[in-house]
PDB file of N, CA and C in Angstrom:
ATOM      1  N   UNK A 238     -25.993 -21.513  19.500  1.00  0.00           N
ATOM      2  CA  UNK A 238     -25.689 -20.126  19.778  1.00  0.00           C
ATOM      3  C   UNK A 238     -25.767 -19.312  18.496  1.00  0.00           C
ATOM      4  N   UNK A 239     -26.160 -18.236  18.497  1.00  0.00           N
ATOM      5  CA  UNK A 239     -26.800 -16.758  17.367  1.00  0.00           C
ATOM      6  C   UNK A 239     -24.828 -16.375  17.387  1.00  0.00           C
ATOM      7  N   UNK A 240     -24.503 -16.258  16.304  1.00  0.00           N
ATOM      8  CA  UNK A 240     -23.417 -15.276  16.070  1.00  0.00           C
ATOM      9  C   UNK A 240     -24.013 -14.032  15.049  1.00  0.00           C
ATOM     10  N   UNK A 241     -25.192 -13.243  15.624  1.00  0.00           N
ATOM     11  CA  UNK A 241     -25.503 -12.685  14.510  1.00  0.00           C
ATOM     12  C   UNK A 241     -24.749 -11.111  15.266  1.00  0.00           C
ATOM     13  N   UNK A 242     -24.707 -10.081  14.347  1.00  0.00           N
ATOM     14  CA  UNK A 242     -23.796  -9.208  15.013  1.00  0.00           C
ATOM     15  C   UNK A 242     -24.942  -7.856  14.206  1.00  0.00           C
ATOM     16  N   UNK A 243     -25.374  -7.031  15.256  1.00  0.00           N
ATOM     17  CA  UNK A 243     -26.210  -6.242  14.728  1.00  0.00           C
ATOM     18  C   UNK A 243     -25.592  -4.624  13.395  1.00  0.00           C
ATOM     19  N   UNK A 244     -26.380  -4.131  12.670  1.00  0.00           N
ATOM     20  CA  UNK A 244     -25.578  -3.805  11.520  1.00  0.00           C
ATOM     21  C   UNK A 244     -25.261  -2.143  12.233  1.00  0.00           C
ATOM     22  N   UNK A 245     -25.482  -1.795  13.487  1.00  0.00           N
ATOM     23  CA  UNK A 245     -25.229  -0.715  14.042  1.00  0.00           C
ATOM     24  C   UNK A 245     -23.442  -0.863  14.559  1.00  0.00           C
ATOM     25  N   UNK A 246     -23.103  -2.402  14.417  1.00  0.00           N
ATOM     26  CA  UNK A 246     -22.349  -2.822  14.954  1.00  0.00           C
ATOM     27  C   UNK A 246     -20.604  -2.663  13.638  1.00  0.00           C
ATOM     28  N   UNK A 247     -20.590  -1.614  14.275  1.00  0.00           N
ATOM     29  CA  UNK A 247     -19.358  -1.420  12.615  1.00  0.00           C
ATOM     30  C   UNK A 247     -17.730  -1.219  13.130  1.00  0.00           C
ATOM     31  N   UNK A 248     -17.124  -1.587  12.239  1.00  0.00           N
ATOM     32  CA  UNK A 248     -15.462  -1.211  12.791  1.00  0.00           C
ATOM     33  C   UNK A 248     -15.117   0.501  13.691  1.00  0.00           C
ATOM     34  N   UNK A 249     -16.482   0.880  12.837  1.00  0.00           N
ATOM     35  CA  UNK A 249     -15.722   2.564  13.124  1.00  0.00           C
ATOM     36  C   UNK A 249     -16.805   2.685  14.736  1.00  0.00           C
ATOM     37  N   UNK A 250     -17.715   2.242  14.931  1.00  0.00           N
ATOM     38  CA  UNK A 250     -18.685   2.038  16.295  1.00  0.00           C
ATOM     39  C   UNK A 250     -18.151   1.642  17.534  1.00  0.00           C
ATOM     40  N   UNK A 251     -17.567   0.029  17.028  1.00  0.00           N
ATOM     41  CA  UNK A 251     -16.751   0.152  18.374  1.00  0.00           C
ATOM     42  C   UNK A 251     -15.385  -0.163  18.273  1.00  0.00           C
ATOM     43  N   UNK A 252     -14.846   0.627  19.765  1.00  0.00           N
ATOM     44  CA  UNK A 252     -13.636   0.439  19.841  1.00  0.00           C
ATOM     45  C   UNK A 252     -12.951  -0.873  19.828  1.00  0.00           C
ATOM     46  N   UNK A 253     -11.464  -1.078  18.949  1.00  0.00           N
ATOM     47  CA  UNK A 253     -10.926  -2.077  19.053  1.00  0.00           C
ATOM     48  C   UNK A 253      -9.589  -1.537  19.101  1.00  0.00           C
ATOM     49  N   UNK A 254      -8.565  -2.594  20.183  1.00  0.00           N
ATOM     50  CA  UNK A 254      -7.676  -1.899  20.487  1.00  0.00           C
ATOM     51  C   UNK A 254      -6.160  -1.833  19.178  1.00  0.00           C
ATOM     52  N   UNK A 255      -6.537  -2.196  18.107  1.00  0.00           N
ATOM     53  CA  UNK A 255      -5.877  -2.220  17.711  1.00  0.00           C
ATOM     54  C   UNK A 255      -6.037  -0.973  16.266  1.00  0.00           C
ATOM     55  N   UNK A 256      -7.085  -0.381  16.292  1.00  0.00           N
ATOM     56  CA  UNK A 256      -7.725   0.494  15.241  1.00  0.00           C
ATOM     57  C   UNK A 256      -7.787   2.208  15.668  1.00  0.00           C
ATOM     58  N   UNK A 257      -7.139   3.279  15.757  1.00  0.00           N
ATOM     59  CA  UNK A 257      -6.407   4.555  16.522  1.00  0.00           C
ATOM     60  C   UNK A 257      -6.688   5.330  15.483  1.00  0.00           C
ATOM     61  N   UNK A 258      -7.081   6.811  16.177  1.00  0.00           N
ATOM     62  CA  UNK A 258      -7.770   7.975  15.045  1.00  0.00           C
ATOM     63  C   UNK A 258      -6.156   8.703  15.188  1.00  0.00           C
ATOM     64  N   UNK A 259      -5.333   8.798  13.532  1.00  0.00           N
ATOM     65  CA  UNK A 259      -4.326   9.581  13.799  1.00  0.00           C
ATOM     66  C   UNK A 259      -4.784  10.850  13.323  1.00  0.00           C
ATOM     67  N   UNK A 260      -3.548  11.868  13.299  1.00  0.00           N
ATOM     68  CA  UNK A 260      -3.559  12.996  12.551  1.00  0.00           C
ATOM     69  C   UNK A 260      -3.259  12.994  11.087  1.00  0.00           C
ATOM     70  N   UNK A 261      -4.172  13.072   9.864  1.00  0.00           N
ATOM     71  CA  UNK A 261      -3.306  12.557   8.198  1.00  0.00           C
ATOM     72  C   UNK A 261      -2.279  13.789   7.946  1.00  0.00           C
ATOM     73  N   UNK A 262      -1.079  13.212   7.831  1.00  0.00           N
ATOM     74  CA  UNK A 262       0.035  14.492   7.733  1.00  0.00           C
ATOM     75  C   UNK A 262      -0.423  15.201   5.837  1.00  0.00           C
ATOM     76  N   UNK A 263      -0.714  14.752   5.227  1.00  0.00           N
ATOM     77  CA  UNK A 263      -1.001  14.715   4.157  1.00  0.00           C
ATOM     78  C   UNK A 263      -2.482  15.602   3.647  1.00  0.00           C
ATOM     79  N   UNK A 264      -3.357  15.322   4.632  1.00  0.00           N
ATOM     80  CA  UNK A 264      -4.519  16.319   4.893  1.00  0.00           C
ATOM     81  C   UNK A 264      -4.223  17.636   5.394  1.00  0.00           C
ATOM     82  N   UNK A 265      -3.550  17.595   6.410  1.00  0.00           N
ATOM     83  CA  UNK A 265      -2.986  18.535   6.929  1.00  0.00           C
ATOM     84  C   UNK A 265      -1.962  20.090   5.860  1.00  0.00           C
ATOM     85  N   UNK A 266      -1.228  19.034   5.111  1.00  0.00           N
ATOM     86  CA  UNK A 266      -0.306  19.463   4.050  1.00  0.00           C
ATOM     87  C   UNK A 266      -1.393  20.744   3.230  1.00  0.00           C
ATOM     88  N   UNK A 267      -1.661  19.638   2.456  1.00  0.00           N
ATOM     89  CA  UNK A 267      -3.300  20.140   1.842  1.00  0.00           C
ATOM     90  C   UNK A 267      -3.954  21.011   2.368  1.00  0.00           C
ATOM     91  N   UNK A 268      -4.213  21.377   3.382  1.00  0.00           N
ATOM     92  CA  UNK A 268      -5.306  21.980   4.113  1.00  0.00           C
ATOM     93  C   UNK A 268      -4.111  23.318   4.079  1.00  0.00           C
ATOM     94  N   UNK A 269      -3.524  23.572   4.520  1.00  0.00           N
ATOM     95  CA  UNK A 269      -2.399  24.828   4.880  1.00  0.00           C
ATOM     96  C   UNK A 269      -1.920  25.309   3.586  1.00  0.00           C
ATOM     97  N   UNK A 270      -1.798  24.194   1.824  1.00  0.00           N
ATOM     98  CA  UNK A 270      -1.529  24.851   0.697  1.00  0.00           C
ATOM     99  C   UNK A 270      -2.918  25.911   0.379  1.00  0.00           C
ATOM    100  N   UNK A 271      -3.950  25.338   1.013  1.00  0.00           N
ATOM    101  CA  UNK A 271      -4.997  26.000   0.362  1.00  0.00           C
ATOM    102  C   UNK A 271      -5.262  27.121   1.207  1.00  0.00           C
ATOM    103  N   UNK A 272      -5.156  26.845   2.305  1.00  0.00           N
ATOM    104  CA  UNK A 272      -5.269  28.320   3.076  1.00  0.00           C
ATOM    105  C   UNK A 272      -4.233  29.586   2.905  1.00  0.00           C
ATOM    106  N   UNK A 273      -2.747  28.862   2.209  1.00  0.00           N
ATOM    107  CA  UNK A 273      -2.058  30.266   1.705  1.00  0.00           C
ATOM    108  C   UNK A 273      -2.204  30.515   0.574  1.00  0.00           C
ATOM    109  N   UNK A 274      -2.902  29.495  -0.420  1.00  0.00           N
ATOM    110  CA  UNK A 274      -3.625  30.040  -1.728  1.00  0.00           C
ATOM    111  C   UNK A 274      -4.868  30.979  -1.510  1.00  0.00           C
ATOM    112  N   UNK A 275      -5.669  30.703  -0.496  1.00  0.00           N
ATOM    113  CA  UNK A 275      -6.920  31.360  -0.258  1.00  0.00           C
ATOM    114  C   UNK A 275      -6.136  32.712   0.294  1.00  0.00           C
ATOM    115  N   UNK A 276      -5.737  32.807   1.096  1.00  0.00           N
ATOM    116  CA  UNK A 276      -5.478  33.934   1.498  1.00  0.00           C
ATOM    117  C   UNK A 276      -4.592  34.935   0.778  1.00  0.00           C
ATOM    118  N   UNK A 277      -3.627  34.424  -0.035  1.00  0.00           N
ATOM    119  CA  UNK A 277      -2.988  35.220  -0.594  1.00  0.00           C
ATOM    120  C   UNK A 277      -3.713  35.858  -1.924  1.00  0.00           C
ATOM    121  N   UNK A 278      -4.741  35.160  -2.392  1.00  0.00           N
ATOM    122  CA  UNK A 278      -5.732  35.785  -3.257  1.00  0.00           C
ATOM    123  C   UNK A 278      -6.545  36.492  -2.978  1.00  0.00           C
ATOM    124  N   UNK A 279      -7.159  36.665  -1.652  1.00  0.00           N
ATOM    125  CA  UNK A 279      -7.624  37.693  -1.070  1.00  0.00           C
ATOM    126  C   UNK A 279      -7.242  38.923  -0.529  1.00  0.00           C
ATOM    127  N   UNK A 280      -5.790  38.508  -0.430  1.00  0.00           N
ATOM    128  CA  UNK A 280      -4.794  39.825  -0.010  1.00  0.00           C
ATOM    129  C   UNK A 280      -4.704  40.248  -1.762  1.00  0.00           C
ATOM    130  N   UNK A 281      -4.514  39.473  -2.475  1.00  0.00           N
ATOM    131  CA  UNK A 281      -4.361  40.281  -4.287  1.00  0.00           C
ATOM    132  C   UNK A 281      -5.326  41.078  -4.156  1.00  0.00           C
ATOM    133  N   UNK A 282      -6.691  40.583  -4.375  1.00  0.00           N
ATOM    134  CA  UNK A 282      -7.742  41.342  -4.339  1.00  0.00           C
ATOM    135  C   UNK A 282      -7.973  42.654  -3.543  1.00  0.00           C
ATOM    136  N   UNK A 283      -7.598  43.069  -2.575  1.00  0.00           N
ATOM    137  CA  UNK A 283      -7.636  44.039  -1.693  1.00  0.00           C
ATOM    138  C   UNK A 283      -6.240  44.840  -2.129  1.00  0.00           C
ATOM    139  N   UNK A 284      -5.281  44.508  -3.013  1.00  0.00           N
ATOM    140  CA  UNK A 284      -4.229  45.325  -3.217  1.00  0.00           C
ATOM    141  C   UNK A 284      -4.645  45.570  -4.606  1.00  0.00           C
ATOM    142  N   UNK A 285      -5.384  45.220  -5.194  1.00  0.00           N
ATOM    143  CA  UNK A 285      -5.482  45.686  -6.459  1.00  0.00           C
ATOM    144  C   UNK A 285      -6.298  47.499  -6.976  1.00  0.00           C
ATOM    145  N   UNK A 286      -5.906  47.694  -7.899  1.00  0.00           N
ATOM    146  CA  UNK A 286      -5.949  49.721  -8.029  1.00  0.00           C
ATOM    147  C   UNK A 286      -7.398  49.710  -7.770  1.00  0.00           C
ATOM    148  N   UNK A 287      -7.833  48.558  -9.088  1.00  0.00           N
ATOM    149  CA  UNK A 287      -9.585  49.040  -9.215  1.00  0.00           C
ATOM    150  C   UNK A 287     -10.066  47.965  -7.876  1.00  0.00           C
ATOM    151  N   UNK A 288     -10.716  48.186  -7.439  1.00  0.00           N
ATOM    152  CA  UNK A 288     -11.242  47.174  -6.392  1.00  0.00           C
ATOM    153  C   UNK A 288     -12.842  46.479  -6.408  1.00  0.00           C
ATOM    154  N   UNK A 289     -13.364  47.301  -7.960  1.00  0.00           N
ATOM    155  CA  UNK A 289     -14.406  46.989  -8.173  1.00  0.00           C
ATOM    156  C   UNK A 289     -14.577  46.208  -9.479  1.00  0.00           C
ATOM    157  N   UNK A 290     -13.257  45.737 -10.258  1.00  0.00           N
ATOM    158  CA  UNK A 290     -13.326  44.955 -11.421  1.00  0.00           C
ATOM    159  C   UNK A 290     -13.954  43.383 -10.995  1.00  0.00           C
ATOM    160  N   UNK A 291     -14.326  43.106 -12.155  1.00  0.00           N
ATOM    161  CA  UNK A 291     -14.459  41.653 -12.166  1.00  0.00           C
ATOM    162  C   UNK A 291     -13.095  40.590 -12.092  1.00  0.00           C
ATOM    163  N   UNK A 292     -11.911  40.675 -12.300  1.00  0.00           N
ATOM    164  CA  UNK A 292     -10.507  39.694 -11.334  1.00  0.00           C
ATOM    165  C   UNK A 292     -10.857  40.270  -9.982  1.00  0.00           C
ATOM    166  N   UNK A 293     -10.817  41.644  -9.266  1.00  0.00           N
ATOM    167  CA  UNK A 293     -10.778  41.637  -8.112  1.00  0.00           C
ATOM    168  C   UNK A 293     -12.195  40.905  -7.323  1.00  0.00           C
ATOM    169  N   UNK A 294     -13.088  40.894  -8.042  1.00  0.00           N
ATOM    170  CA  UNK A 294     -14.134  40.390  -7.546  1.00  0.00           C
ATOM    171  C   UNK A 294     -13.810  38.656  -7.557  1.00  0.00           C
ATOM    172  N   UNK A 295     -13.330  37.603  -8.475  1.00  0.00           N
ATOM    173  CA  UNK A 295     -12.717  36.673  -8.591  1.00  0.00           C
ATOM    174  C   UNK A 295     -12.085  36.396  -7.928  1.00  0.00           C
ATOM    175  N   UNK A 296     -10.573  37.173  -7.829  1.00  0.00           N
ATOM    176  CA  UNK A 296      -9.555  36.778  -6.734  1.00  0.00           C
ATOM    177  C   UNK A 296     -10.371  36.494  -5.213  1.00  0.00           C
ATOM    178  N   UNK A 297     -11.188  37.671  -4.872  1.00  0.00           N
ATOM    179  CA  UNK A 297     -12.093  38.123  -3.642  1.00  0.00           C
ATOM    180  C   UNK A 297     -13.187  36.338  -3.281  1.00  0.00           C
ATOM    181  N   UNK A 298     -13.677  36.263  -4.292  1.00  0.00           N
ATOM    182  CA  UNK A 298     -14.416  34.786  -4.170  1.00  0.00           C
ATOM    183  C   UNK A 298     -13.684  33.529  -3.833  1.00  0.00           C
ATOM    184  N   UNK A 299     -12.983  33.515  -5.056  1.00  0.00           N
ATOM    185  CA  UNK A 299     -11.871  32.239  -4.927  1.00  0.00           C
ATOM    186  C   UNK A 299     -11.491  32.225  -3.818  1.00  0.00           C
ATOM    187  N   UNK A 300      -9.986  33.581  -3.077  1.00  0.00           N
ATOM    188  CA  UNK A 300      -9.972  33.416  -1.842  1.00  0.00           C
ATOM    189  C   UNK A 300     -10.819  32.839  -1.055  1.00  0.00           C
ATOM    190  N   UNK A 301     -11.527  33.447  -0.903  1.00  0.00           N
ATOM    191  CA  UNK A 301     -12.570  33.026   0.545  1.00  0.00           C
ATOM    192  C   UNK A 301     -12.662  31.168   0.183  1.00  0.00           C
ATOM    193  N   UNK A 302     -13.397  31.047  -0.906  1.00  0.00           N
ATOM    194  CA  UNK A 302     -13.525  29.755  -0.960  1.00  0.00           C
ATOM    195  C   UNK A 302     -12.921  29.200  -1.049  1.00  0.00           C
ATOM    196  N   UNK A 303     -11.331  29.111  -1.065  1.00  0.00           N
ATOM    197  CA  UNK A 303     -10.189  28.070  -0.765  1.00  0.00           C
ATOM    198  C   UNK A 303      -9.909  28.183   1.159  1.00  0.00           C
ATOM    199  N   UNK A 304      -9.938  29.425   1.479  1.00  0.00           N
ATOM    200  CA  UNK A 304      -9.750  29.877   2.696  1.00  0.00           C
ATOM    201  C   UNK A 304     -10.378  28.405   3.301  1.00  0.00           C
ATOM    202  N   UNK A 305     -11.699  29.033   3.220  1.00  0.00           N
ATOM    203  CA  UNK A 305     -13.099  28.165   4.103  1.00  0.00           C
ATOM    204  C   UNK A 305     -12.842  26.371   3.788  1.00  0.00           C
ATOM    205  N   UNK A 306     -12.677  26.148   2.384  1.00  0.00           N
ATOM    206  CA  UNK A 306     -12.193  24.587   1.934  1.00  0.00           C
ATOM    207  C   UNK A 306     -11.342  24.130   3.027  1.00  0.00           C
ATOM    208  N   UNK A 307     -10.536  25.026   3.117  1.00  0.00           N
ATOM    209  CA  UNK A 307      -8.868  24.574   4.384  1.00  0.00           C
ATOM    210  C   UNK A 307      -9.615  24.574   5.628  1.00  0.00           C
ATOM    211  N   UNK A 308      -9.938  25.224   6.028  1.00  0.00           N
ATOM    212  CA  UNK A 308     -10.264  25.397   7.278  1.00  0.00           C
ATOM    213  C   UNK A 308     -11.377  24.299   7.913  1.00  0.00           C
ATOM    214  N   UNK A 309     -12.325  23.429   6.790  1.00  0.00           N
ATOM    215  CA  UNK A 309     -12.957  22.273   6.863  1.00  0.00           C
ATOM    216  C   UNK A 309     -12.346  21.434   6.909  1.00  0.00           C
ATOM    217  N   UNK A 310     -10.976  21.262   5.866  1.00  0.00           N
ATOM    218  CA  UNK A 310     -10.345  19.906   5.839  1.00  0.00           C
ATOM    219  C   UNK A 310      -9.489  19.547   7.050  1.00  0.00           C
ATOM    220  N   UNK A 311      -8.850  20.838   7.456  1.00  0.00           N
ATOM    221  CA  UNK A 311      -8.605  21.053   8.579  1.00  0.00           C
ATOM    222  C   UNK A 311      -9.253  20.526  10.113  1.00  0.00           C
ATOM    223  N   UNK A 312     -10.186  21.082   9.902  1.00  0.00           N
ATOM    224  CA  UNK A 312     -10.733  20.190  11.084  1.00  0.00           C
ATOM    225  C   UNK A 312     -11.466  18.974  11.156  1.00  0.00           C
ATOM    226  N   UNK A 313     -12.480  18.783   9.970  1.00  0.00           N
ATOM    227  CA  UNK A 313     -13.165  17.869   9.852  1.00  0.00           C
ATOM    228  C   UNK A 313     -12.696  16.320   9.106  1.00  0.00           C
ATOM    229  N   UNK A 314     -11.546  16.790   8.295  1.00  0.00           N
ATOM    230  CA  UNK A 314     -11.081  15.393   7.697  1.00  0.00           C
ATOM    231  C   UNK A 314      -9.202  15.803   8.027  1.00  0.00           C
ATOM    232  N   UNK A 315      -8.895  16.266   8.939  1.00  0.00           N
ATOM    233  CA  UNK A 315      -7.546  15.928   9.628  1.00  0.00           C
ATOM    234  C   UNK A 315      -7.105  14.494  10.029  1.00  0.00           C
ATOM    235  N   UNK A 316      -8.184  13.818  10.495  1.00  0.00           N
ATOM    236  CA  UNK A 316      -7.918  12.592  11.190  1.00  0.00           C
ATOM    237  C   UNK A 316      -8.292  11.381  10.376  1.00  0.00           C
ATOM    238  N   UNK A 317      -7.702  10.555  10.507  1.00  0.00           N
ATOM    239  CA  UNK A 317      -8.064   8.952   9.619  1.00  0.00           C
ATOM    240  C   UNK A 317      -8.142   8.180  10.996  1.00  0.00           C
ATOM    241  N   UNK A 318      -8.858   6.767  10.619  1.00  0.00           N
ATOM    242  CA  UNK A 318      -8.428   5.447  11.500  1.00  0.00           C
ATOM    243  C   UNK A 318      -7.329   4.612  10.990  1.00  0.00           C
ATOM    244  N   UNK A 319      -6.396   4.639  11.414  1.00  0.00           N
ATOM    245  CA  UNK A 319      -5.442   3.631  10.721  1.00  0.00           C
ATOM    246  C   UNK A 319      -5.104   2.023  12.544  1.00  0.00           C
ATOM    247  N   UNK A 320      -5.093   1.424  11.191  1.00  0.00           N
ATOM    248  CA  UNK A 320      -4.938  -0.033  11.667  1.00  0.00           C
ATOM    249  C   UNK A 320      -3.271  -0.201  12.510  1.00  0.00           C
ATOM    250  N   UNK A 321      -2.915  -0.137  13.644  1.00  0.00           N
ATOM    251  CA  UNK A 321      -1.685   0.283  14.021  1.00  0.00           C
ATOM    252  C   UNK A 321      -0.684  -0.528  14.200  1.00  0.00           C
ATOM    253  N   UNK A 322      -0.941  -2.366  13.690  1.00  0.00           N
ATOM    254  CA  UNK A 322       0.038  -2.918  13.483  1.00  0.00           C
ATOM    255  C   UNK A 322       0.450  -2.776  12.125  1.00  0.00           C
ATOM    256  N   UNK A 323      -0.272  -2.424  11.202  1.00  0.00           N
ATOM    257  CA  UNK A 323       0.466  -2.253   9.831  1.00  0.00           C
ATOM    258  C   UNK A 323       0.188  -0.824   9.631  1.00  0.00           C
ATOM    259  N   UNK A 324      -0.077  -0.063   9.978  1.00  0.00           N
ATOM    260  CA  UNK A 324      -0.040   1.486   9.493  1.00  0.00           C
ATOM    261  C   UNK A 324      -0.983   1.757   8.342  1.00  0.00           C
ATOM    262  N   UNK A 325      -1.980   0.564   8.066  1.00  0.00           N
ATOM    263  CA  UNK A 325      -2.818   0.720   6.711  1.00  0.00           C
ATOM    264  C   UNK A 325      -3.930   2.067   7.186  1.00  0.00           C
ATOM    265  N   UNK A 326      -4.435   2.736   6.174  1.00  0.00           N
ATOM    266  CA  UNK A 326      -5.657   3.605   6.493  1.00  0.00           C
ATOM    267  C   UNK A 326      -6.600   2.429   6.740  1.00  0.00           C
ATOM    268  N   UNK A 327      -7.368   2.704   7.611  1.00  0.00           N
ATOM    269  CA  UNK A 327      -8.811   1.667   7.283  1.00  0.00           C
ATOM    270  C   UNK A 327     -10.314   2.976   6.727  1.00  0.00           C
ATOM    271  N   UNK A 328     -10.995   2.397   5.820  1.00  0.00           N
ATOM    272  CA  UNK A 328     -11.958   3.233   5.439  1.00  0.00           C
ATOM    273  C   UNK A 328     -13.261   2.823   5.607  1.00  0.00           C
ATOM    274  N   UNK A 329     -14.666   3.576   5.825  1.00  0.00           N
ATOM    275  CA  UNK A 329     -15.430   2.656   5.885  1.00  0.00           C
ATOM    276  C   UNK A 329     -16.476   2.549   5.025  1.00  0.00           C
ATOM    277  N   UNK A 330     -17.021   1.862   4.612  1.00  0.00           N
ATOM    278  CA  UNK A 330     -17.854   1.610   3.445  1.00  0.00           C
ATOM    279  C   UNK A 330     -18.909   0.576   3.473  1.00  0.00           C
ATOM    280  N   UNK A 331     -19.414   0.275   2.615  1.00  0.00           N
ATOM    281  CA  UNK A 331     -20.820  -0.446   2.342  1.00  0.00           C
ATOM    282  C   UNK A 331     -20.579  -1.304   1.462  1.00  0.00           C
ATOM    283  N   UNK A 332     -20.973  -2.460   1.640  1.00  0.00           N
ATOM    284  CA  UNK A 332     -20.341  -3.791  -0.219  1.00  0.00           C
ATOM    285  C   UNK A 332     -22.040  -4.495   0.429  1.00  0.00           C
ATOM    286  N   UNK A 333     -23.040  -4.771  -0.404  1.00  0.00           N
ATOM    287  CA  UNK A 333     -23.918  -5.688  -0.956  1.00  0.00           C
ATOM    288  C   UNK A 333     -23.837  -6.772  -1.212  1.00  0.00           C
ATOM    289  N   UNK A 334     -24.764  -7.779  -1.240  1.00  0.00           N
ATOM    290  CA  UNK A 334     -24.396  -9.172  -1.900  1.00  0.00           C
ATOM    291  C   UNK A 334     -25.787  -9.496  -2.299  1.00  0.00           C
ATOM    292  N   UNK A 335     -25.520 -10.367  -3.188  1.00  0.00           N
ATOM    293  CA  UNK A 335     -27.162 -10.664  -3.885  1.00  0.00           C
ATOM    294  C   UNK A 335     -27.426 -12.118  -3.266  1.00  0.00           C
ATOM    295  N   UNK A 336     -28.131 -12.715  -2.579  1.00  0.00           N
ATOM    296  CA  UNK A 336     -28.359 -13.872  -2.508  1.00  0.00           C
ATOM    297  C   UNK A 336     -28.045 -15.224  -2.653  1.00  0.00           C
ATOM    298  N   UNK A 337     -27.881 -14.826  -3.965  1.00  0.00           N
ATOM    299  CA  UNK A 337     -28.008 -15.818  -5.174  1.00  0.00           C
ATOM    300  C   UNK A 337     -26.204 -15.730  -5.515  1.00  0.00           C
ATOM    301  N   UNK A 338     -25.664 -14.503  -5.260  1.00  0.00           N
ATOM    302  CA  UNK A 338     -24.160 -14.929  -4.992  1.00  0.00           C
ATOM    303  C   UNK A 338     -23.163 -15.638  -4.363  1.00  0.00           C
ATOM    304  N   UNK A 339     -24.135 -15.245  -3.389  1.00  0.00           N
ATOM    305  CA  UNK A 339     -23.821 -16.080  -1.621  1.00  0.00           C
ATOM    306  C   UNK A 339     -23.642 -17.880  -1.848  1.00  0.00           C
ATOM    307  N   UNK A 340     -25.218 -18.075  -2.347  1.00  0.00           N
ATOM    308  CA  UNK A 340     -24.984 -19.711  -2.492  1.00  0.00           C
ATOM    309  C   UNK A 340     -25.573 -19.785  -3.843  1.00  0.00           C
ATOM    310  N   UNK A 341     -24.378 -20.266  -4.982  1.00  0.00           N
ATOM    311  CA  UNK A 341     -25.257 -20.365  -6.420  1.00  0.00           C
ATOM    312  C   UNK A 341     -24.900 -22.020  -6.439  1.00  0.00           C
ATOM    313  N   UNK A 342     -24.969 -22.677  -5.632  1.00  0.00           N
ATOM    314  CA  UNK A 342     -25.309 -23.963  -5.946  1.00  0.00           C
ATOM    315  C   UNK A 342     -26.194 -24.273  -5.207  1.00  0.00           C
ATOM    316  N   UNK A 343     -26.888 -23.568  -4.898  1.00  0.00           N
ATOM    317  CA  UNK A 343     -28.487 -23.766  -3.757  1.00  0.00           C
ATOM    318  C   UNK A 343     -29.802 -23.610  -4.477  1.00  0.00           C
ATOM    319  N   UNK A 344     -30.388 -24.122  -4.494  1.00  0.00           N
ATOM    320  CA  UNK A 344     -31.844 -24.012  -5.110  1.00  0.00           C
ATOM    321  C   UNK A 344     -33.271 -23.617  -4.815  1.00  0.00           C
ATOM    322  N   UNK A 345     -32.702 -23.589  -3.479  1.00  0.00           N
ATOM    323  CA  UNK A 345     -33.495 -23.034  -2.454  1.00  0.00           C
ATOM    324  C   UNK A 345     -34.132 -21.406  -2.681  1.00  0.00           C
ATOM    325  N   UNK A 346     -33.112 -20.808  -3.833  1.00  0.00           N
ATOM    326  CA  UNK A 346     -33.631 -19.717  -3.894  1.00  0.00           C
ATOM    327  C   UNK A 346     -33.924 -19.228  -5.326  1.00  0.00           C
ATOM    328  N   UNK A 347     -34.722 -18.269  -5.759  1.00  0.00           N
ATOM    329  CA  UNK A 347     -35.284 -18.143  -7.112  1.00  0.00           C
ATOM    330  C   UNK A 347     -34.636 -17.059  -8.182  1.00  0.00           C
ATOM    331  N   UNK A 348     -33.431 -17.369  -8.631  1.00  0.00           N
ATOM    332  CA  UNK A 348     -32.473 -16.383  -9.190  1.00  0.00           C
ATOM    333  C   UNK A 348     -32.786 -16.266 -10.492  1.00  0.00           C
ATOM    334  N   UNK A 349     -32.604 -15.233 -10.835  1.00  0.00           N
ATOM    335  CA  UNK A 349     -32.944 -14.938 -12.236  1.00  0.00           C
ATOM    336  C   UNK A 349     -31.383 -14.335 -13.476  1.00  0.00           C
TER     337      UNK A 349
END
């Protein structure tokens, strides 16, 4: 019998009942400091006398771009997979192996 397991075939692909998409309270945290940093720099900017200086133009950028940062992390990286008998994050990733790591008492293959 083939135990070969195809490489489409990944922790995060299929469901296992023990592996659950939570909410990261911690992302979340994050995501809401930056949206009252973003926003409250954009409210500076709009209260400021000159409205055409270079800080108001700054504050005006920054805002937005902390705004928009939150509002991604927010939705798009809110959630983790965590492993739900131990509460670990699980992450997913890529690790390599060279051959010649696999079996270095084999000769069978031509390592350099």
């Amino acid at each position: 019998m083939s135990n070969t397991v195809s490489t489409e075939a990944t922790l995060f692909s299929t469901t296992h009942p023990d592996v659950v998409k939570r909410t990261s309270v911690s992302s979340i945290i994050i995501s809401a400091i930056l949206c009252v940093i973003g926003a409250g720099a954009f409210a500076t900017s709009l209260k400021m006398g000159d409205s055409s200086s270079t800080m108001s133009m700054v504050l005006m950028a920054g805002g937005t771009i902390l705004f928009l940062w939150a509002v991604f992390r927010f939705f798009w990286r809110g959630k983790e997979w965590v492993y739900a008998p131990t509460g670990s994050v699980a992450k997913e990733g890529t690790c390599f192996f060279d051959v010649c790591d696999l079996h270095p008492e084999s000769s069978h293959y031509s390592c350099s």
